[in-house]
Amino acid sequence: MRNEDLIHWLHAEAFEHVLSNIAIIDREFKIVEANRHFEETFGPWQGRFCFDVYKRRNDPCKSCPAQQTFIDGKSRILKETGVDRHGNFAYYVVRTEAIVDPSGDVLYVIEFSENVTESKELQRAYRALFDRVPCYVQVLDRDLRIVIANEKQRETFGESEGKHCYEVYKRRETRCHPCPALKAFQDGKTHSSEQAGVNKYGQPTVYAVTAAPLSRGDDEVAHVIEISMDITDVRSLERQLRCAHALEDSLINNSTGGIIAFDGEGRLSIYNPAAEALLKLPAGEAMCGGLRKESFPPEFQDVLAGKRPSCYLEDAILLARDGEEIPVRLHGVSLLCDDGSLGWAAFIEDLRPIKRLEAEKLEAERLSAVGETVAGLAHSVKNVLQALEGGMYALRSGLEKKNEDRLQRGWQVVEKNFNKVTGLVKDFLSFSKGRLPETKMTQPNDLAREVVALYRDVAKKVNVTLTADLAPGLEPAPLDPNAIDTCLTNLLSNAIDACQMSEKGRGEVTLRTREEDGTLIFEVCDDGCGMDYDVKKRVFTTFFTTKGGGGTGLGLLTTRKIVQEHGGKIVLESQPGQGATFRIELPRRRLPPPAPPDIL
């Protein structure tokens, strides 16, 4: 290409091929020439002012760079905003250059502009992301001054740009050690640590910080970016959780009751010292599978098997490692959280001390009653002797006078008092015995039938109807038949007497048997005179009787003693004029085992 052609190409073609937008403006701010890129960006320009093309204005801009260049002839670079040919908001960078004539006068200004709208939008997006991220973000220079910080950091620690990071985060005047940002400046690597600071309200703040190189200068890191996550709540919750665990451990380990828990997979998870002592099984051995579920009552085994949600056993047996049967009170529950299962737990109270106290109390009552009986026996015997003396006198005088009526009256007095002495001695002997029941497998209904048969005629004579309401199918139980016979005899005798004392002149007495939840029950009900509160309080005390001279006051006391010796209890329900119900409750699991047969 010749030089003339090159010059022509530069003037005619290069102007169109330059990628920047080019416009030439005269002193009236009218565009006198523009290239193809300019028109593609801002639209038609012919015959229009620059402020109209760039910004859709009707008058020149107040800070027009072209005007300044016309005045001083200097080049300028500015960021401007305007409207593109489609009416959209546009960012562009414009550079102005003066076009001068040989005398140095500025005839035109040529403007080179670049549309940077897309870059600006990206910057805005990045800035929004920078400010909205849920953590603290800041950029530090080598002097550890904060160059820029995001919105969350400013909200928490206050305005911080230009300040040292240690002033902002920790209210201190010197650098921290160790400082992850310093390490990042030194070795150009990423470093992390946990730091404690103070927010703008003076409250302690804990945050996990990661510092990484952001930009490099001449052979060294120029800026470091720090990203910090506030973990104040996490650390607070961790501390609360540690305190809760410490409290839980303290309560479990110092509980006087046994606490045992299994997780959702059936593995033993809690086994406190009280449980260890109760079962005589070391914790290490128990945690390694040594604790057998057969050690627990069947009801709790059902809870473990998911057959029932809970069980409460007032009186149950726990099998220790050496085979000892431990009487306990046990509450078993399923542990639930939301809709899931956490496992199962048992809370166990050792009843052995209570059982010992009950036995000691029973023995003390017995010995006390024996002492009282000995004292009262003399008085009773004295009264009987006096009555016998009167009867003997009637007999003697009847014999001397051959008076049949006197003989009959004397004999009745003697017979009555003989029976009274017999009953007194029998009751005393029965009550004073400190022996264990001699149990053997006995059919409860057979005992009840024998006692009813014994008293049916006696009851009939005094206009009392005696009936037996016996539950069919009762299984035999280990009972002392003679002792239980004594109990039922006492209760039936008292019931018949209560009916006699009633104003109705007749009565009904019922002896019932049944079984409820493994408890064998004998129940004697009458519709006699009933008892008020004071009588019910004293009915089980020594020598208390409502029969006047017809009772010894030892019958119910003896009955209660026998029932307790069988591991049961006797319950009284009565209202004045509405009869009474005595109920003997004998849990089968507490009945003394039958004595082994004698070996010859």
XYZ file of C-alpha atoms in Angstrom:
600
model
C 0.000 0.000 0.000
C 1.306 3.410 -0.862
C 1.667 6.109 1.775
C -1.138 8.063 0.173
C -3.426 5.034 0.363
C -2.500 4.415 3.990
C -3.259 7.997 4.900
C -6.589 7.768 3.083
C -7.402 4.470 4.875
C -6.556 5.983 8.233
C -8.832 8.927 7.605
C -11.634 7.135 5.822
C -11.689 3.589 7.333
C -9.861 3.443 10.682
C -12.337 5.859 12.193
C -15.072 3.287 11.589
C -13.052 0.288 12.738
C -12.079 1.584 16.144
C -14.004 -0.367 18.810
C -14.641 2.682 21.010
C -17.489 5.083 20.498
C -16.092 8.230 18.865
C -17.862 11.541 18.519
C -16.528 14.985 17.468
C -18.228 17.987 19.048
C -18.034 21.625 18.023
C -18.171 24.619 20.332
C -21.980 24.613 20.094
C -21.916 21.040 21.549
C -23.317 19.775 18.299
C -21.987 16.439 17.098
C -20.361 17.001 13.737
C -19.023 13.469 13.245
C -19.333 10.056 14.930
C -18.370 6.524 14.060
C -20.536 3.475 13.551
C -20.075 2.162 17.148
C -21.256 5.450 18.574
C -24.451 5.344 16.537
C -25.015 1.685 17.461
C -24.729 2.617 21.144
C -26.493 5.987 21.382
C -28.574 6.086 18.186
C -28.750 8.646 15.370
C -26.613 11.726 16.030
C -26.788 13.800 12.876
C -27.768 17.386 13.609
C -28.202 16.743 17.392
C -26.483 18.163 20.446
C -24.312 15.876 22.551
C -26.406 16.417 25.694
C -29.481 15.336 23.720
C -27.816 12.209 22.345
C -26.073 11.165 25.549
C -28.689 12.081 28.145
C -31.885 13.156 26.407
C -31.433 16.650 27.848
C -32.500 19.944 26.321
C -29.571 21.981 27.629
C -25.861 21.397 28.264
C -24.734 19.477 31.338
C -23.457 21.523 34.278
C -20.162 19.645 34.531
C -19.578 19.038 30.862
C -16.055 17.641 30.293
C -16.096 18.772 26.645
C -16.739 22.345 27.749
C -13.748 22.217 30.135
C -11.557 20.846 27.372
C -12.695 23.640 25.045
C -11.568 26.106 27.772
C -8.165 24.695 28.742
C -7.414 22.229 25.932
C -6.610 19.462 28.430
C -7.525 15.824 28.173
C -10.026 14.343 30.690
C -11.373 10.960 31.683
C -14.701 10.794 33.509
C -17.385 8.282 34.472
C -20.734 9.311 33.093
C -24.287 8.016 33.050
C -26.744 8.413 30.215
C -29.344 6.648 28.072
C -28.589 4.263 25.215
C -30.432 4.108 21.914
C -33.055 1.779 23.454
C -33.801 4.140 26.313
C -31.936 2.003 28.889
C -29.786 3.440 31.620
C -26.120 3.285 30.620
C -22.747 3.669 32.332
C -19.844 4.786 30.212
C -16.318 6.069 30.608
C -15.527 9.041 28.403
C -12.194 10.556 27.455
C -12.051 14.009 25.882
C -9.249 15.292 23.667
C -8.907 18.766 22.150
C -8.567 19.174 18.362
C -6.529 22.351 17.808
C -5.577 24.331 14.729
C -2.003 25.403 13.981
C -2.517 28.547 16.027
C -3.425 26.450 19.076
C -7.107 27.267 19.200
C -9.407 24.402 20.158
C -11.771 23.953 17.242
C -13.375 20.632 18.256
C -13.360 18.099 21.054
C -13.183 14.443 20.225
C -14.757 12.041 22.757
C -13.851 8.384 23.108
C -16.359 6.492 25.247
C -16.747 2.898 26.469
C -20.048 1.450 27.568
C -19.400 -0.166 30.967
C -23.013 -0.777 31.936
C -22.567 -4.540 32.162
C -19.494 -4.199 34.364
C -21.319 -1.774 36.610
C -24.242 -4.158 37.026
C -21.851 -6.913 37.983
C -20.199 -4.615 40.479
C -23.558 -3.789 41.985
C -24.426 -7.496 42.246
C -21.100 -8.266 43.878
C -21.557 -5.389 46.282
C -25.026 -6.598 47.240
C -23.650 -10.075 47.786
C -20.764 -8.623 49.774
C -23.143 -6.729 52.032
C -25.812 -9.401 52.428
C -23.714 -12.462 53.263
C -24.556 -13.649 56.803
C -21.035 -13.181 58.111
C -18.518 -10.420 58.622
C -16.361 -9.616 55.566
C -13.610 -7.050 55.473
C -10.485 -6.276 53.485
C -7.306 -5.272 55.342
C -4.204 -3.521 54.108
C -0.744 -4.334 55.331
C -1.151 -1.924 58.238
C -4.204 -3.964 59.326
C -6.502 -1.084 58.512
C -9.958 -1.972 57.267
C -10.207 -0.892 53.628
C -13.787 -2.001 53.190
C -16.283 -3.891 55.354
C -19.660 -5.347 54.557
C -22.985 -4.237 55.993
C -23.250 -6.967 58.658
C -19.802 -6.126 59.973
C -20.723 -2.449 60.228
C -24.046 -3.241 61.904
C -22.291 -5.324 64.552
C -19.083 -3.389 65.164
C -19.958 0.089 63.872
C -18.335 2.123 61.119
C -14.853 0.722 60.746
C -13.313 1.649 57.389
C -9.922 3.268 57.868
C -9.573 1.929 61.424
C -7.300 -0.850 62.633
C -9.091 -4.179 62.870
C -7.950 -4.706 66.486
C -9.491 -1.358 67.466
C -12.802 -2.278 65.860
C -13.068 -5.866 67.029
C -11.393 -5.778 70.430
C -11.189 -2.156 71.549
C -7.418 -2.444 71.892
C -4.568 -0.311 70.685
C -2.074 -3.010 69.785
C -2.148 -5.949 67.466
C -3.482 -9.294 68.602
C -1.441 -12.459 68.880
C -1.946 -14.743 67.176
C -3.437 -12.838 64.253
C -4.557 -14.872 61.203
C -4.388 -11.773 58.953
C -0.749 -11.140 59.854
C 0.073 -14.768 59.065
C -1.672 -14.454 55.703
C 0.353 -11.322 54.922
C 3.547 -13.119 55.931
C 3.245 -16.438 54.105
C 0.488 -15.791 51.551
C -1.572 -18.715 52.856
C -5.010 -19.057 54.389
C -5.232 -19.088 58.193
C -8.133 -19.598 60.589
C -8.687 -19.075 64.295
C -11.347 -18.361 66.892
C -11.372 -14.877 68.355
C -13.272 -13.115 71.128
C -14.161 -9.457 70.759
C -16.682 -6.795 71.755
C -19.470 -5.492 69.542
C -20.502 -1.855 69.287
C -22.873 -2.305 72.256
C -20.044 -3.554 74.485
C -21.298 -7.143 74.464
C -18.847 -10.065 74.210
C -18.729 -11.575 70.746
C -17.089 -14.792 69.638
C -16.320 -15.380 65.986
C -14.437 -17.860 63.814
C -12.248 -15.970 61.356
C -10.545 -17.083 58.145
C -7.949 -14.782 56.548
C -6.773 -15.267 52.977
C -4.593 -13.228 50.559
C -6.721 -11.059 48.256
C -4.280 -9.147 46.074
C -0.544 -8.980 45.609
C 1.746 -6.058 45.119
C 5.422 -6.191 44.339
C 6.400 -9.625 45.645
C 4.161 -9.353 48.658
C 0.528 -9.605 49.682
C -1.090 -6.190 49.413
C -4.518 -6.986 50.879
C -6.074 -9.771 52.940
C -9.743 -10.608 53.064
C -11.153 -11.769 56.382
C -14.411 -13.708 56.595
C -15.731 -14.156 60.145
C -18.708 -16.182 61.340
C -20.363 -15.092 64.563
C -20.449 -18.149 66.843
C -21.426 -16.344 70.048
C -24.784 -18.143 70.249
C -23.163 -21.461 69.392
C -20.608 -21.110 72.188
C -23.339 -19.954 74.580
C -25.481 -22.970 73.724
C -22.466 -25.241 74.105
C -21.825 -23.837 77.573
C -25.493 -24.254 78.515
C -25.399 -27.794 77.184
C -22.275 -28.564 79.221
C -23.974 -27.164 82.331
C -27.101 -29.212 81.614
C -25.023 -32.361 81.182
C -23.098 -31.633 84.381
C -26.364 -31.116 86.264
C -27.840 -34.264 84.766
C -24.748 -36.310 85.637
C -24.745 -34.944 89.173
C -28.421 -35.717 89.700
C -28.117 -39.204 88.237
C -24.907 -40.153 89.999
C -25.993 -38.801 93.381
C -29.525 -40.144 93.258
C -30.301 -42.549 96.080
C -32.621 -44.371 93.703
C -31.419 -46.574 90.901
C -31.635 -45.067 87.410
C -31.166 -47.275 84.363
C -31.717 -46.225 80.748
C -31.437 -47.940 77.395
C -31.025 -46.127 74.079
C -33.205 -46.649 71.026
C -31.092 -49.628 69.978
C -31.562 -51.308 73.353
C -28.030 -50.569 74.542
C -27.500 -49.620 78.173
C -26.776 -45.880 78.288
C -27.286 -44.853 81.933
C -26.450 -46.980 84.958
C -25.958 -44.966 88.099
C -24.118 -46.020 91.294
C -27.386 -46.695 93.149
C -28.416 -49.160 90.431
C -24.955 -50.723 90.579
C -25.291 -51.281 94.342
C -28.847 -52.551 93.985
C -28.075 -55.132 91.314
C -24.610 -55.955 92.715
C -23.318 -55.676 89.146
C -20.289 -53.421 88.419
C -20.953 -50.625 85.925
C -18.207 -51.762 83.549
C -19.643 -55.244 83.353
C -23.200 -53.928 82.980
C -22.234 -51.552 80.144
C -20.556 -54.438 78.322
C -23.766 -56.431 78.153
C -23.737 -58.013 81.593
C -27.117 -56.605 82.597
C -29.838 -59.097 81.738
C -33.336 -57.859 80.997
C -34.633 -60.889 82.881
C -33.480 -59.113 86.042
C -36.460 -56.765 85.706
C -40.150 -57.458 86.425
C -42.155 -58.734 83.424
C -44.077 -55.450 83.255
C -40.890 -53.472 82.555
C -39.733 -56.111 80.092
C -42.992 -55.390 78.229
C -42.049 -51.671 78.180
C -38.642 -52.566 76.736
C -40.354 -54.706 74.112
C -42.627 -51.822 73.124
C -45.756 -53.647 74.298
C -46.720 -50.847 76.692
C -45.595 -47.216 77.090
C -44.946 -47.322 80.820
C -45.459 -49.212 84.032
C -45.613 -48.255 87.684
C -45.029 -51.075 90.131
C -45.645 -50.221 93.757
C -44.133 -53.464 94.925
C -41.975 -55.455 92.528
C -38.993 -57.784 92.587
C -35.619 -57.060 91.010
C -33.231 -59.954 90.569
C -29.696 -59.100 91.705
C -26.615 -60.621 90.153
C -26.274 -63.152 93.002
C -29.911 -64.195 92.635
C -31.219 -62.196 95.590
C -34.760 -60.962 95.074
C -34.759 -57.243 95.853
C -38.127 -55.690 96.736
C -38.382 -52.411 94.813
C -40.779 -49.739 93.659
C -40.216 -49.337 89.903
C -41.396 -46.790 87.368
C -40.594 -47.694 83.780
C -41.164 -45.283 80.896
C -40.539 -44.978 77.183
C -38.389 -41.949 76.358
C -39.882 -39.994 73.465
C -38.744 -36.925 71.525
C -41.044 -35.452 68.895
C -42.153 -38.522 66.955
C -39.065 -40.595 67.665
C -37.999 -42.924 70.459
C -34.937 -42.145 72.580
C -35.136 -45.423 74.449
C -36.431 -46.540 77.833
C -35.668 -45.783 81.469
C -36.376 -47.319 84.847
C -36.422 -45.434 88.143
C -35.980 -47.834 91.015
C -36.463 -47.386 94.757
C -34.986 -49.989 97.089
C -37.748 -51.125 99.464
C -35.533 -53.284 101.669
C -35.130 -50.612 104.374
C -38.883 -50.054 104.380
C -39.521 -53.783 104.560
C -37.137 -54.085 107.465
C -38.873 -51.228 109.235
C -42.263 -52.800 108.579
C -41.094 -56.100 110.031
C -39.535 -54.352 113.015
C -42.677 -52.310 113.527
C -44.821 -55.414 113.334
C -42.620 -57.209 115.833
C -42.600 -54.159 118.098
C -46.385 -53.973 117.921
C -46.621 -57.645 118.702
C -44.308 -57.402 121.698
C -46.044 -54.276 122.887
C -49.402 -55.966 122.584
C -48.097 -58.989 124.447
C -46.989 -56.700 127.255
C -50.317 -54.931 127.312
C -52.105 -58.251 127.143
C -50.221 -59.615 130.103
C -51.207 -56.527 132.034
C -54.778 -56.645 130.838
C -55.029 -60.401 131.120
C -54.951 -60.271 134.896
C -57.817 -57.835 134.912
C -59.806 -59.946 132.424
C -59.125 -63.129 134.332
C -60.129 -61.401 137.545
C -63.462 -60.418 135.999
C -63.964 -63.922 134.651
C -63.118 -65.423 138.026
C -65.619 -63.172 139.689
C -68.245 -64.227 137.176
C -67.269 -67.895 137.691
C -67.533 -67.389 141.398
C -71.102 -66.125 140.950
C -71.925 -69.066 138.683
C -70.447 -71.579 141.139
C -72.498 -70.035 143.910
C -75.647 -70.451 141.823
C -74.698 -74.085 141.084
C -73.941 -74.832 144.719
C -77.127 -73.255 145.976
C -79.090 -74.987 143.251
C -77.677 -78.370 144.279
C -78.367 -77.703 147.924
C -81.930 -76.608 147.225
C -82.415 -78.985 144.340
C -83.536 -75.960 142.315
C -83.323 -76.832 138.612
C -83.678 -73.201 137.413
C -80.839 -72.018 139.637
C -78.698 -74.904 138.459
C -79.385 -73.949 134.818
C -78.520 -70.255 135.378
C -75.356 -71.154 137.268
C -74.218 -73.533 134.522
C -74.826 -70.929 131.827
C -72.707 -68.417 133.712
C -69.912 -70.954 134.164
C -70.110 -72.078 130.538
C -70.109 -68.515 129.221
C -67.089 -67.491 131.202
C -65.279 -70.729 130.421
C -65.715 -69.965 126.730
C -64.533 -66.423 127.330
C -61.380 -67.626 129.024
C -60.852 -70.119 126.226
C -61.212 -67.413 123.574
C -58.989 -65.043 125.467
C -56.226 -67.593 125.815
C -56.590 -68.702 122.191
C -56.375 -65.162 120.845
C -53.482 -64.327 123.099
C -51.530 -67.377 122.028
C -52.264 -66.680 118.391
C -51.206 -63.082 118.608
C -48.143 -63.690 120.739
C -46.662 -66.196 118.311
C -43.675 -64.730 116.483
C -43.470 -67.328 113.784
C -43.396 -67.418 110.015
C -46.524 -68.667 108.230
C -46.456 -72.378 107.515
C -47.621 -72.107 103.947
C -48.596 -74.780 101.523
C -50.418 -74.681 98.200
C -54.029 -74.108 99.187
C -57.219 -73.561 97.234
C -58.579 -70.189 98.485
C -62.195 -71.086 97.733
C -61.946 -74.254 99.850
C -60.928 -72.169 102.865
C -63.822 -69.777 102.290
C -66.375 -72.608 101.933
C -65.250 -74.264 105.179
C -65.591 -71.044 107.170
C -68.989 -70.222 105.668
C -70.226 -73.750 106.404
C -68.993 -73.427 109.978
C -70.873 -70.187 110.603
C -73.991 -70.634 108.475
C -76.098 -72.174 111.257
C -74.812 -69.697 113.818
C -75.780 -66.848 111.536
C -79.168 -68.302 110.789
C -80.000 -68.479 114.497
C -79.556 -64.723 114.818
C -81.473 -63.946 111.608
C -78.389 -63.224 109.513
C -78.051 -64.568 105.975
C -74.536 -65.771 105.273
C -73.566 -66.323 101.645
C -70.421 -67.130 99.733
C -69.605 -65.347 96.457
C -66.554 -67.189 95.232
C -64.761 -66.421 91.984
C -64.519 -69.575 89.866
C -61.186 -70.811 88.672
C -58.987 -69.311 91.373
C -55.571 -70.912 91.277
C -54.107 -72.417 94.478
C -51.813 -70.100 96.430
C -49.118 -70.592 99.088
C -51.162 -69.879 102.251
C -51.057 -70.910 105.881
C -54.555 -72.498 105.949
C -54.921 -72.422 109.736
C -53.870 -68.765 109.888
C -56.139 -67.675 107.041
C -58.952 -69.693 108.604
C -58.405 -67.660 111.795
C -58.628 -64.416 109.805
C -61.826 -65.353 108.011
C -63.339 -66.693 111.224
C -62.609 -63.424 113.011
C -64.051 -61.318 110.192
C -67.205 -63.429 109.767
C -67.803 -63.527 113.509
C -67.441 -59.743 113.726
C -69.735 -59.241 110.727
C -72.475 -61.401 112.247
C -72.129 -59.519 115.528
C -72.356 -56.184 113.656
C -75.613 -57.325 112.051
C -76.954 -58.315 115.463
C -76.088 -54.855 116.781
C -77.972 -53.240 113.909
C -81.415 -51.826 114.606
C -82.804 -53.795 111.659
C -82.791 -57.021 113.635
C -81.542 -58.980 110.638
C -78.663 -58.791 108.299
C -76.673 -60.135 105.419
C -73.045 -61.152 105.416
C -71.132 -62.112 102.268
C -67.720 -63.691 101.961
C -66.199 -63.075 98.515
C -63.053 -64.254 96.814
C -61.490 -62.974 93.607
C -58.192 -62.062 92.032
C -57.213 -58.660 90.607
C -53.878 -57.984 88.864
C -52.145 -60.863 90.598
C -53.587 -60.033 94.020
C -55.697 -62.639 95.835
C -58.613 -61.019 97.680
C -60.845 -62.241 100.526
C -63.660 -59.803 101.265
C -66.206 -59.911 104.079
C -69.140 -57.481 103.724
C -72.028 -56.910 106.090
C -74.940 -54.511 106.210
C -74.764 -54.136 109.985
C -74.347 -51.112 112.214
C -71.173 -49.851 110.534
C -68.455 -47.748 112.188
C -67.754 -44.078 112.604
C -64.356 -42.440 112.186
C -63.225 -42.912 115.798
C -64.080 -46.603 115.833
C -62.312 -47.196 112.514
C -59.175 -45.554 113.914
C -59.129 -47.836 116.964
C -60.396 -51.061 115.458
C -56.914 -52.497 114.956
C -55.605 -51.540 118.423
C -55.073 -53.869 121.380
C -58.097 -54.803 123.507
C -60.460 -52.595 121.520
C -63.868 -54.224 121.125
C -67.391 -53.063 120.430
C -68.828 -56.265 121.880
C -68.647 -55.269 125.504
C -67.750 -58.345 127.568
C -68.169 -60.623 124.554
C -64.857 -59.829 122.867
C -61.195 -59.996 123.782
C -60.044 -57.080 121.595
C -57.344 -59.215 119.975
C -59.195 -60.695 117.014
C -58.647 -57.970 114.386
C -55.139 -57.303 115.642
C -54.339 -60.970 115.166
C -55.973 -60.919 111.728
C -53.892 -57.986 110.580
C -50.726 -59.641 111.903
C -51.431 -62.827 109.928
C -52.212 -60.873 106.755
C -48.976 -58.886 107.039
C -47.036 -62.112 107.631
C -48.407 -63.227 104.248
C -47.078 -60.016 102.624
C -50.523 -58.469 102.296
C -52.690 -55.842 103.883
C -56.198 -55.505 105.250
C -58.433 -52.639 104.201
C -61.519 -51.410 106.053
C -64.400 -49.460 104.509
C -67.370 -48.521 106.632
C -69.932 -45.839 107.319
C -72.237 -45.669 110.357
C -75.485 -47.541 109.607
C -74.236 -48.763 106.248
C -72.313 -51.845 107.210
C -68.636 -52.581 106.771
C -66.269 -54.265 104.354
C -62.999 -55.877 105.422
C -60.808 -56.746 102.452
C -57.710 -58.919 102.713
C -55.360 -58.253 99.783
C -52.575 -60.784 99.221
C -50.272 -60.089 96.222
C -49.268 -63.506 94.950
C -45.683 -62.386 94.295
C -45.268 -61.509 97.980
C -46.759 -64.667 99.453
C -44.191 -66.709 101.426
C -43.080 -69.728 99.416
C -44.335 -73.116 100.572
C -42.129 -74.849 103.089
C -40.069 -77.687 101.557
C -41.327 -81.182 102.426
C -39.683 -82.912 105.362
C -37.008 -85.399 104.389
C -37.028 -88.550 106.459
